[in-house]
mmCIF file of C-alpha atoms in Angstrom:
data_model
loop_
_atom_site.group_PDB
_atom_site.id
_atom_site.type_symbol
_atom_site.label_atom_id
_atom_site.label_comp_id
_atom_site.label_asym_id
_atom_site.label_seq_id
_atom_site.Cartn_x
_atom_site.Cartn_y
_atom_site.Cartn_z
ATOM 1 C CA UNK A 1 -4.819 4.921 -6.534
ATOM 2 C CA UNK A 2 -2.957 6.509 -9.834
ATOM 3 C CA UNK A 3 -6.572 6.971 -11.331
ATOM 4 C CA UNK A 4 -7.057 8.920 -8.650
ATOM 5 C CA UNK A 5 -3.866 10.746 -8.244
ATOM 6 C CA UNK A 6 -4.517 11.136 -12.245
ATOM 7 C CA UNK A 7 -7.575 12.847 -11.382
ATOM 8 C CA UNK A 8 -6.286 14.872 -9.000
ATOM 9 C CA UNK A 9 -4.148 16.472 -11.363
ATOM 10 C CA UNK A 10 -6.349 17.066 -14.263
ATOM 11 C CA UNK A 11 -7.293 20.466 -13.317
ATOM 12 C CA UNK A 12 -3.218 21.156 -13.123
ATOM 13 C CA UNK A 13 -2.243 19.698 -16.978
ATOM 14 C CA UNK A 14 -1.369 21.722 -19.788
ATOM 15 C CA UNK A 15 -3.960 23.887 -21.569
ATOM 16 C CA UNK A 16 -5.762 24.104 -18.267
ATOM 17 C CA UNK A 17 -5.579 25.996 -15.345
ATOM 18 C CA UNK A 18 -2.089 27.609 -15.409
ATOM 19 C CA UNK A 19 0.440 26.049 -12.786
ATOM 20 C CA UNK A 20 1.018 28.483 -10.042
ATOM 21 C CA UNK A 21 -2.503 27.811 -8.786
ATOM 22 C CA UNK A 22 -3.249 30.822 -6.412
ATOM 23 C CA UNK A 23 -1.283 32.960 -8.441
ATOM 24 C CA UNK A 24 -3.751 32.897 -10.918
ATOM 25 C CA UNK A 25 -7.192 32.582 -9.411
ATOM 26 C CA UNK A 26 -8.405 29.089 -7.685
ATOM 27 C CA UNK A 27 -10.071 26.576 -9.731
ATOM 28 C CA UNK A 28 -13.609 26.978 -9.380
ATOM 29 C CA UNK A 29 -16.071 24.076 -8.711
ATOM 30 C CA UNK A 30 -17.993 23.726 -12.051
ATOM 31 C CA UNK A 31 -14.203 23.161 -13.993
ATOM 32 C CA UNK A 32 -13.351 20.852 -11.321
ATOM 33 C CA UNK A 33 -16.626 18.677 -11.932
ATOM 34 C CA UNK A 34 -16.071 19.010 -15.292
ATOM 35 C CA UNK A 35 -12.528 17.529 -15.022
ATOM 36 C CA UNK A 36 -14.135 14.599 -13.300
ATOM 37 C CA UNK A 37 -16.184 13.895 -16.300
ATOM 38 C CA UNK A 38 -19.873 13.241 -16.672
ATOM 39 C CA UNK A 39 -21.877 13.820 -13.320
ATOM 40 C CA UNK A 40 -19.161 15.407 -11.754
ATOM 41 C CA UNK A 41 -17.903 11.907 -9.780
ATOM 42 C CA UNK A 42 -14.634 13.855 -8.975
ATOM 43 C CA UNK A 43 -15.866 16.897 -7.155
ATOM 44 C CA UNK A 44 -18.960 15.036 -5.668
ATOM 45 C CA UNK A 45 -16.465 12.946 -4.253
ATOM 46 C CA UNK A 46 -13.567 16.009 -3.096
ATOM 47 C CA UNK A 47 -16.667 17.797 -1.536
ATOM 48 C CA UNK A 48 -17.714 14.315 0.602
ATOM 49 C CA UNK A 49 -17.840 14.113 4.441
ATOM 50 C CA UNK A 50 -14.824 12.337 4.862
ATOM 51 C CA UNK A 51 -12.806 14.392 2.778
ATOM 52 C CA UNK A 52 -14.030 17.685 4.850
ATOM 53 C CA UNK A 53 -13.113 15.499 7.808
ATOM 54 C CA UNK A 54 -9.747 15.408 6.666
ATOM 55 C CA UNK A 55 -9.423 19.253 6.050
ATOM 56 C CA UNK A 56 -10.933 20.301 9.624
ATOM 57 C CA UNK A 57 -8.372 17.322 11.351
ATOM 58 C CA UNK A 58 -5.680 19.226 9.290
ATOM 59 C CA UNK A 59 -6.940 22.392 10.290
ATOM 60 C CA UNK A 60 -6.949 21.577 13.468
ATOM 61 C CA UNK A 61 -3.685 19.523 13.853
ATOM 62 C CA UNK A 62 -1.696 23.002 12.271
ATOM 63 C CA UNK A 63 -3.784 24.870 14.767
ATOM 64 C CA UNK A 64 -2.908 22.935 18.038
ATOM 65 C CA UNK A 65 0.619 22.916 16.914
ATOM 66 C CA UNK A 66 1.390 25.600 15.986
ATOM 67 C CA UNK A 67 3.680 24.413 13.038
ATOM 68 C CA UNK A 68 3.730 26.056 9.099
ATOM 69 C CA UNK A 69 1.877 23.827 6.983
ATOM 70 C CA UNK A 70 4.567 22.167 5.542
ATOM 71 C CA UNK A 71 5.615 20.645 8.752
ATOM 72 C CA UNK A 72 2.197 20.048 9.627
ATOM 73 C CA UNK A 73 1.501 18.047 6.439
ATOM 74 C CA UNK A 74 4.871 16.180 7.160
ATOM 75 C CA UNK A 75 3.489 15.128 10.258
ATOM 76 C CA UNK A 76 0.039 14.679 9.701
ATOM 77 C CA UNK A 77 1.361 11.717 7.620
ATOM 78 C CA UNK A 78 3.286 10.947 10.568
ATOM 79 C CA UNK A 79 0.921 10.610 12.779
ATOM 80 C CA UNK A 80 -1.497 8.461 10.501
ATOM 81 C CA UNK A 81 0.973 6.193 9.492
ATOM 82 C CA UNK A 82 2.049 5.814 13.249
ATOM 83 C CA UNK A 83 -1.365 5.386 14.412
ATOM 84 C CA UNK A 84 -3.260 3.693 11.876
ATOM 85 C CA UNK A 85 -1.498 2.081 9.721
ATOM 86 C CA UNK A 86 1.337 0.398 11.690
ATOM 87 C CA UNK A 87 -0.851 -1.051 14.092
ATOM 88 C CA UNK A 88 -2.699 -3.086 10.919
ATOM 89 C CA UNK A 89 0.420 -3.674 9.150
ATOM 90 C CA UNK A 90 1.390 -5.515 12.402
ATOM 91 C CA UNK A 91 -1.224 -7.304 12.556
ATOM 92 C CA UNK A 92 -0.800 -8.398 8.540
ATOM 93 C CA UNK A 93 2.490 -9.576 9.139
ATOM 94 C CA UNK A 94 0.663 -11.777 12.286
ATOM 95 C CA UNK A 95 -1.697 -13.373 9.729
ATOM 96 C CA UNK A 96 1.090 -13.979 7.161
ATOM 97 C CA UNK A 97 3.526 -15.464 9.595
ATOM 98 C CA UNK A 98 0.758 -18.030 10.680
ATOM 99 C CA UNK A 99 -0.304 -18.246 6.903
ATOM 100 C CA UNK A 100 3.396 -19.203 6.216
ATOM 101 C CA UNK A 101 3.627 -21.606 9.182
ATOM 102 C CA UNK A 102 0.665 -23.443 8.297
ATOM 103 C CA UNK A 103 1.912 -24.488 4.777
ATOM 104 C CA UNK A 104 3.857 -27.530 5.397
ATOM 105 C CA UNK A 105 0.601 -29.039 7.382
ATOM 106 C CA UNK A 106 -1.364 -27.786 4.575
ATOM 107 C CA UNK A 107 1.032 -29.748 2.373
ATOM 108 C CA UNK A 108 1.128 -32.769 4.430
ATOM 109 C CA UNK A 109 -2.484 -32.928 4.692
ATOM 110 C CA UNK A 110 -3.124 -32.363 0.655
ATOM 111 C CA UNK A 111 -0.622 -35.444 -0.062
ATOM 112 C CA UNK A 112 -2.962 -37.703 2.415
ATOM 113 C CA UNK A 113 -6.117 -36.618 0.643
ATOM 114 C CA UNK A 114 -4.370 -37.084 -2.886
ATOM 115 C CA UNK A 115 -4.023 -40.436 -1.941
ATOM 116 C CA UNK A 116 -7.802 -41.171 -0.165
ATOM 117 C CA UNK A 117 -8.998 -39.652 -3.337
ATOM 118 C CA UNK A 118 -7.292 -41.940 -5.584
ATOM 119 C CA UNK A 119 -8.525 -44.843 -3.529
ATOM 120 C CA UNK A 120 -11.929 -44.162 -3.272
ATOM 121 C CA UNK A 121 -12.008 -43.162 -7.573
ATOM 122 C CA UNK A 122 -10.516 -46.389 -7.861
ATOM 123 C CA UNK A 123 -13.408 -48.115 -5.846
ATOM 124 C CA UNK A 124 -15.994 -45.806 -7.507
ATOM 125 C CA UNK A 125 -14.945 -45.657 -11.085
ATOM 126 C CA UNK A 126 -14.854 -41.876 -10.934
ATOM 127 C CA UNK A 127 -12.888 -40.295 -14.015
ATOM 128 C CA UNK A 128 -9.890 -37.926 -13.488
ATOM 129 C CA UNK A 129 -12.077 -35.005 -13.703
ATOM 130 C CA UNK A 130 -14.733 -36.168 -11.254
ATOM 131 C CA UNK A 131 -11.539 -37.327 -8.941
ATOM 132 C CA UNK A 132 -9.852 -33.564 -9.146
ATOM 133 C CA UNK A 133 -13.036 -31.922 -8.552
ATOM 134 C CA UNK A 134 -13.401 -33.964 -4.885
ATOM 135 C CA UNK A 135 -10.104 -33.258 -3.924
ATOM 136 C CA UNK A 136 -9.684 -29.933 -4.578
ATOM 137 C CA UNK A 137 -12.959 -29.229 -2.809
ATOM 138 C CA UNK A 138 -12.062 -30.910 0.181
ATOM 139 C CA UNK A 139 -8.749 -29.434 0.379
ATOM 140 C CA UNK A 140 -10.627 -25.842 0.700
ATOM 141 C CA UNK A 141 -12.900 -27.345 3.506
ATOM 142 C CA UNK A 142 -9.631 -28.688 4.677
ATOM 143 C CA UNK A 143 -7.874 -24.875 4.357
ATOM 144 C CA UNK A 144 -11.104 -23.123 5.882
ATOM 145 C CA UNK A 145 -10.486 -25.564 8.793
ATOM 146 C CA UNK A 146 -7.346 -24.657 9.944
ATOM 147 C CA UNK A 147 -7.621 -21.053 8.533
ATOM 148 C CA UNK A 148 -10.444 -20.775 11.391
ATOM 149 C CA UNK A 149 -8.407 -23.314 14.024
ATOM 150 C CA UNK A 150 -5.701 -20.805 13.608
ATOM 151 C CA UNK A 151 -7.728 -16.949 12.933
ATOM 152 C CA UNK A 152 -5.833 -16.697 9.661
ATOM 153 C CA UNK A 153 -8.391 -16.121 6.960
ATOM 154 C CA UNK A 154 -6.060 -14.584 4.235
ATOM 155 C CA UNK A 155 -9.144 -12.370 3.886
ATOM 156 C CA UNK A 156 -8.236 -10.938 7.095
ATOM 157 C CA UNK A 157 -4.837 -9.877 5.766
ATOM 158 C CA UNK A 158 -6.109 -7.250 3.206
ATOM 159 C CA UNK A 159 -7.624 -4.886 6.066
ATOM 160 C CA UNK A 160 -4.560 -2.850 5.573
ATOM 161 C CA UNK A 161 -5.504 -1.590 2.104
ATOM 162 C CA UNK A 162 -8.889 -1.172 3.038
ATOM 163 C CA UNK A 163 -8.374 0.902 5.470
ATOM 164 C CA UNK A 164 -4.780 2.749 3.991
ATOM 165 C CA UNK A 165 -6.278 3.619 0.374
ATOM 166 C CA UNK A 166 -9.348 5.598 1.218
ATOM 167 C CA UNK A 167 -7.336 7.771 4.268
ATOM 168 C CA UNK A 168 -4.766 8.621 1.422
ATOM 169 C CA UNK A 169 -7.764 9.123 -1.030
ATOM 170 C CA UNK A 170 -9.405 11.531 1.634
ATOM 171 C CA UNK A 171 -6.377 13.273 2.660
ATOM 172 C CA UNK A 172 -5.251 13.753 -0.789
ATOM 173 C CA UNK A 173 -8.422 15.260 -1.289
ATOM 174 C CA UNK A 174 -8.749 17.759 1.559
ATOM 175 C CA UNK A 175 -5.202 18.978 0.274
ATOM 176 C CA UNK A 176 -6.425 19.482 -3.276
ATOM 177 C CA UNK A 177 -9.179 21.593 -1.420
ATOM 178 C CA UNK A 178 -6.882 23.467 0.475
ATOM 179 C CA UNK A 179 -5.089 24.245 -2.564
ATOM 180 C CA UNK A 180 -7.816 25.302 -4.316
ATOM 181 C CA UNK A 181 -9.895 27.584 -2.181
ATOM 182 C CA UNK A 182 -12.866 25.207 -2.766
ATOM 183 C CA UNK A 183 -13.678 25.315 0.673
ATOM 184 C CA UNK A 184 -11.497 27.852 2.513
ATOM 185 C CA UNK A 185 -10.243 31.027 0.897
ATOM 186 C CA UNK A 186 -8.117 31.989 3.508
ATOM 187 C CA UNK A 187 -6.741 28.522 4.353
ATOM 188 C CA UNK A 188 -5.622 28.820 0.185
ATOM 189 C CA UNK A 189 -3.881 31.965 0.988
ATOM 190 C CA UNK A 190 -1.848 30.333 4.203
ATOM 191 C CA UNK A 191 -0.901 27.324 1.898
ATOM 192 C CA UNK A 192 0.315 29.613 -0.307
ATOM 193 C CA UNK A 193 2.860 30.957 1.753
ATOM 194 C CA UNK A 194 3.314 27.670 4.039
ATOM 195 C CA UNK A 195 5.964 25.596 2.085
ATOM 196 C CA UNK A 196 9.789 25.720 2.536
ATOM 197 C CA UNK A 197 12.915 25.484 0.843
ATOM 198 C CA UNK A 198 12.565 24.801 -2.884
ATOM 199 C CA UNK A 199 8.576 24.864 -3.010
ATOM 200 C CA UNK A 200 7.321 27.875 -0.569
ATOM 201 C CA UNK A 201 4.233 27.694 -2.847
ATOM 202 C CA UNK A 202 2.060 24.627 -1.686
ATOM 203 C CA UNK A 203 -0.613 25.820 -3.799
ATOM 204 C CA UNK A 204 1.645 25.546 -7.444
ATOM 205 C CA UNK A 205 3.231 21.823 -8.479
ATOM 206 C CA UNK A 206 6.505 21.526 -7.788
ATOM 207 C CA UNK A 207 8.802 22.547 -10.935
ATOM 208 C CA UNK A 208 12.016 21.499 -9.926
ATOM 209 C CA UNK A 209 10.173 17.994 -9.659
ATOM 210 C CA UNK A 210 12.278 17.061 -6.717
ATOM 211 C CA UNK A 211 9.827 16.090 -4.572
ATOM 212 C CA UNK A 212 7.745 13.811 -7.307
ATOM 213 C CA UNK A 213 11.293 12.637 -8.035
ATOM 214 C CA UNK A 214 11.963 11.660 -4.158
ATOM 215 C CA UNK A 215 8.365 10.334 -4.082
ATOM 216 C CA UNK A 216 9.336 7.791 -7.130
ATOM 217 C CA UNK A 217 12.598 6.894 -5.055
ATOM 218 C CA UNK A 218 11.190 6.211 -1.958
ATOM 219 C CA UNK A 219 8.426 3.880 -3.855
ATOM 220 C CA UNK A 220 10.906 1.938 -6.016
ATOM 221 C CA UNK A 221 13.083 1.284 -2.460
ATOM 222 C CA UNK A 222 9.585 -0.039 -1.091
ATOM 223 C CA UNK A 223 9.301 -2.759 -4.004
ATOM 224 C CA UNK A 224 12.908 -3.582 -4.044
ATOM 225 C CA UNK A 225 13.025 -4.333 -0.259
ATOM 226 C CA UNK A 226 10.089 -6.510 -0.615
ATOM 227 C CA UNK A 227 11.141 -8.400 -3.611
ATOM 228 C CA UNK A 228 14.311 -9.063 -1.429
ATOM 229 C CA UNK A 229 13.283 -11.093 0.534
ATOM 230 C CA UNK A 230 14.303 -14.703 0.693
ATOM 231 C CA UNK A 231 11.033 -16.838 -0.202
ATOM 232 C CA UNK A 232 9.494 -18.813 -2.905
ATOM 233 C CA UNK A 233 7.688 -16.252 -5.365
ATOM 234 C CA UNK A 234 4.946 -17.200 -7.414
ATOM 235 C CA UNK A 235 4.029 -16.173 -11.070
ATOM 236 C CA UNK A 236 1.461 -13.631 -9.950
ATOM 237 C CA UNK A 237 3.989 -11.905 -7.065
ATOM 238 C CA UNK A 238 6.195 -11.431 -9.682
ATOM 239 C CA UNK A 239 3.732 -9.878 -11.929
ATOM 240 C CA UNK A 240 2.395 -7.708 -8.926
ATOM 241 C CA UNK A 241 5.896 -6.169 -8.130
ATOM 242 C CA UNK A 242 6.849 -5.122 -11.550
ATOM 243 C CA UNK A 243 3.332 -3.867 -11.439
ATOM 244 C CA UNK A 244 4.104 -1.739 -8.130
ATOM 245 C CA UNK A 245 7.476 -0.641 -9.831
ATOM 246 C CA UNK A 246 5.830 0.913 -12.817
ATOM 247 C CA UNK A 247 3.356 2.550 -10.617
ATOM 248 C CA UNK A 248 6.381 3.788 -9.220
ATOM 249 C CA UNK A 249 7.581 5.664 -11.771
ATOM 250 C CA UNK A 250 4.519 6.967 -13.436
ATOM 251 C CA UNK A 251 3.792 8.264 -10.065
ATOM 252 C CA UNK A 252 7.247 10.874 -10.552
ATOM 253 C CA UNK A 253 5.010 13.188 -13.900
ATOM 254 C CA UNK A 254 1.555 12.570 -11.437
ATOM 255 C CA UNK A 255 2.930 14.300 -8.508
ATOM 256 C CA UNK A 256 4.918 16.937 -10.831
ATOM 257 C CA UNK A 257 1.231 18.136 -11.661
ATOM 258 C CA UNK A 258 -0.565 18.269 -8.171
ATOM 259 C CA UNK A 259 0.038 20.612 -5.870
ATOM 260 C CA UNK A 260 2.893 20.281 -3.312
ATOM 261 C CA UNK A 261 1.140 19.901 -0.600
ATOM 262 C CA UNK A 262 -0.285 16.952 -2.111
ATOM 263 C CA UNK A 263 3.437 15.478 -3.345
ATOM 264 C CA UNK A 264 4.373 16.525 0.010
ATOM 265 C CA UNK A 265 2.214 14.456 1.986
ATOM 266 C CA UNK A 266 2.866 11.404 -0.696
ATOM 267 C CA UNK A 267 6.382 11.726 0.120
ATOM 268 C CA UNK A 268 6.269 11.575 3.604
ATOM 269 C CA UNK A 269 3.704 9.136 3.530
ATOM 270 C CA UNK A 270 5.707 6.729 1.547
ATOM 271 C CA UNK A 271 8.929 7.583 3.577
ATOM 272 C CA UNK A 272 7.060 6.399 6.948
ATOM 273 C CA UNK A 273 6.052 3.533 4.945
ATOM 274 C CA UNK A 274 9.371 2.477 4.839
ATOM 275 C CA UNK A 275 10.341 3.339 7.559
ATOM 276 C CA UNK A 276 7.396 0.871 9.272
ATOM 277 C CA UNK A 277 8.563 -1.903 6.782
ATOM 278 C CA UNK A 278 11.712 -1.829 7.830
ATOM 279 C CA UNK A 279 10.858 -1.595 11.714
ATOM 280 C CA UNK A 280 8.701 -4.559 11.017
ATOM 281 C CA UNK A 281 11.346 -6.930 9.665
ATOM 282 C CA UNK A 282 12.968 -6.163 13.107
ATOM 283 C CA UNK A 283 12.977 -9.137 15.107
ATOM 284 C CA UNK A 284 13.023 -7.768 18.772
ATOM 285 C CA UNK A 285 9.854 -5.470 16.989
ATOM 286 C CA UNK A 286 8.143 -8.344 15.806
ATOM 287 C CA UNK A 287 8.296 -10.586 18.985
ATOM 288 C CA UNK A 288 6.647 -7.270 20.860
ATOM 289 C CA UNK A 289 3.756 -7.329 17.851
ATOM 290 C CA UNK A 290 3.331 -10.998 18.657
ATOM 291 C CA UNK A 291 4.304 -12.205 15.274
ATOM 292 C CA UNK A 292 4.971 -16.133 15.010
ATOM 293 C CA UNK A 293 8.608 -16.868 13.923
ATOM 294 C CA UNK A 294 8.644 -18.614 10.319
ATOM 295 C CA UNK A 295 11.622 -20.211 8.654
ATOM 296 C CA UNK A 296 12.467 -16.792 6.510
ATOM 297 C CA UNK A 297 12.750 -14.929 9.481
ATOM 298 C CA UNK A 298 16.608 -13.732 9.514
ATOM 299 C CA UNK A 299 18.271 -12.886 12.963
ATOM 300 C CA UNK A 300 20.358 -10.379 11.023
ATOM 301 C CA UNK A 301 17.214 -8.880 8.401
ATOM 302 C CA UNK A 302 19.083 -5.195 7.504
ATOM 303 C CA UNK A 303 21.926 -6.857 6.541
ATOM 304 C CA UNK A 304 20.364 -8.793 4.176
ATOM 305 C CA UNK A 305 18.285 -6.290 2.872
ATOM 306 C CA UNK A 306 21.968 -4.572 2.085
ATOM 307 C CA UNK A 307 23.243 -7.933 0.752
ATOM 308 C CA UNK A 308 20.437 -8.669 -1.449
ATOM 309 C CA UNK A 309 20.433 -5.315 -2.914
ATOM 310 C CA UNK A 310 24.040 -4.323 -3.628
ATOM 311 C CA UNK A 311 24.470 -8.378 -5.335
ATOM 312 C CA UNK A 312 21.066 -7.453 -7.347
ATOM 313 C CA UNK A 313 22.541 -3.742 -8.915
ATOM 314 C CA UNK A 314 26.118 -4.742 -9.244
ATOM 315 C CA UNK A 315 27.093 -2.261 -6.591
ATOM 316 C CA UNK A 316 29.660 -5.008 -5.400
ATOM 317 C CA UNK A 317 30.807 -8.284 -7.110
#
């Protein structure tokens, strides 16, 4: 995702095309492919199918509404979030709740075949090695066993980001487009106009950097309310969040060099994001979504998110 947001501002860094994008003249195809380097990977990929899907559902979604493009950008977002995304993070949390429940039987059962193991090495003569090597591959048929029993595969569990990376890729995209005139001179010349507030120009990166700012914010609250929670964390989950949290922040200069209407729809995306995280920790939400009730589960889950947050930055002591 930041290689690609990375890429999507190349044609917006310094020395290039100057920042006030339609001001200036659009930025024409053959700089574009150049900017994506050898073969022209980026712009083969902004001029795709599903990136002009994206455009005419924009197009279309600002037509039927009637809203300025800033609003319909806003809830564009909105609307995918709502209607694809939630319904998959749902079903995530499903798979995880299960995936949670089943580790004590997991545990149980892993103890037992420890100690069949050891028996039948004794009986055998088998060396350590050749004694590990059974048991942990008959713990995985033992896993795969009640991952199926139970319709858990942990596989199952990363549809989410399959499905939520390439909409924002292809969104992001159509945006850039927009932005650009590569497709739609007029539609350049509404964008242009169609902001609000601070950044009427959706066509020229935002120079106040309020909105890449807000984008960081809303990020970095997104990691901090997941590390929050009250669970067992593993080396690599702790490597993956401070991962997320620099991502975080070296998405703030990306989005300061894209057009708005691209850190625009980041924003909002990321603020329904969080919105749907929180909504999902809800218990009266997650008994509707058919989610299994685990031992973290808290009856009160906003006021620990509160709790764990202020005791974590010293807000309170």
């Amino acid at each position: 995702m930041w290689r690609l947001a990375r890429a999507c501002a190349r044609g917006w860094g310094p020395g290039r095309a100057a920042p006030a994008g339609a001001r200036s003249g659009p930025l024409t195809v053959a700089a574009a492919a150049a900017a994506g380097g050898p073969g022209g990977w980026y712009e083969w990929l902004a001029q795709s199918a599903p990136v002009h899907g994206a455009e005419a559902g924009l197009v279309a979604l600002q037509a039927a509404a009637g809203l300025p493009w800033w609003a319909a950008i806003a809830c564009g977002a909105a609307v995918l979030r709502t209607a694809v995304t939630l319904p998959l993070a749902a079903h995530q949390s499903r798979l995880l709740a299960k995936l949670e429940n089943l580790q004590p039987e997991i545990k149980k059962l892993a103890e037992r075949l420890r100690y069949e193991v050891s028996v039948r090495g004794k009986q055998l003569g088998w060396s350590e090695k050749v004694a590990r090597f059974h048991f942990k591959k008959n713990l995985r048929r033992i896993m795969t066993e009640l991952y199926i029993r139970d319709n858990c595969h942990p596989f199952k569990a990363t549809l989410l980001v399959w499905v939520q990376i390439p909409m924002w890729v292809c969104v992001s995209l159509a945006l850039r487009n927009c932005s650009v005139g590569a497709t739609d001179s007029e539609v350049q010349e509404q964008f242009s106009a169609g902001g609000a507030l601070w950044f009427t120009d959706l066509t020229a990166p935002d120079s106040t950097w309020i909105l890449p700012v807000l984008l960081g914010l809303v990020n970095l609250l997104i990691v901090e309310i997941f590390a929050s929670q009250k669970m067992e964390v593993s080396r690599f989950q702790k490597l993956a969040t401070n991962f997320f949290r620099v991502v975080s922040v070296v998405m703030i200069p990306v989005a300061a060099t894209v057009p708005s209407s691209m850190a625009l729809y980041w924003l909002s995306s990321s603020f329904m994001g969080l919105l749907h995280n929180l909504l999902l920790r809800s218990p009266t939400f997650r008994r509707l979504c058919c989610i299994p009730r685990t031992k973290n589960d808290s009856d009160t889950p906003y006021r620990d998110i509160v709790s764990a947050l202020t005791t974590k930055y010293g807000f309170k002591k």
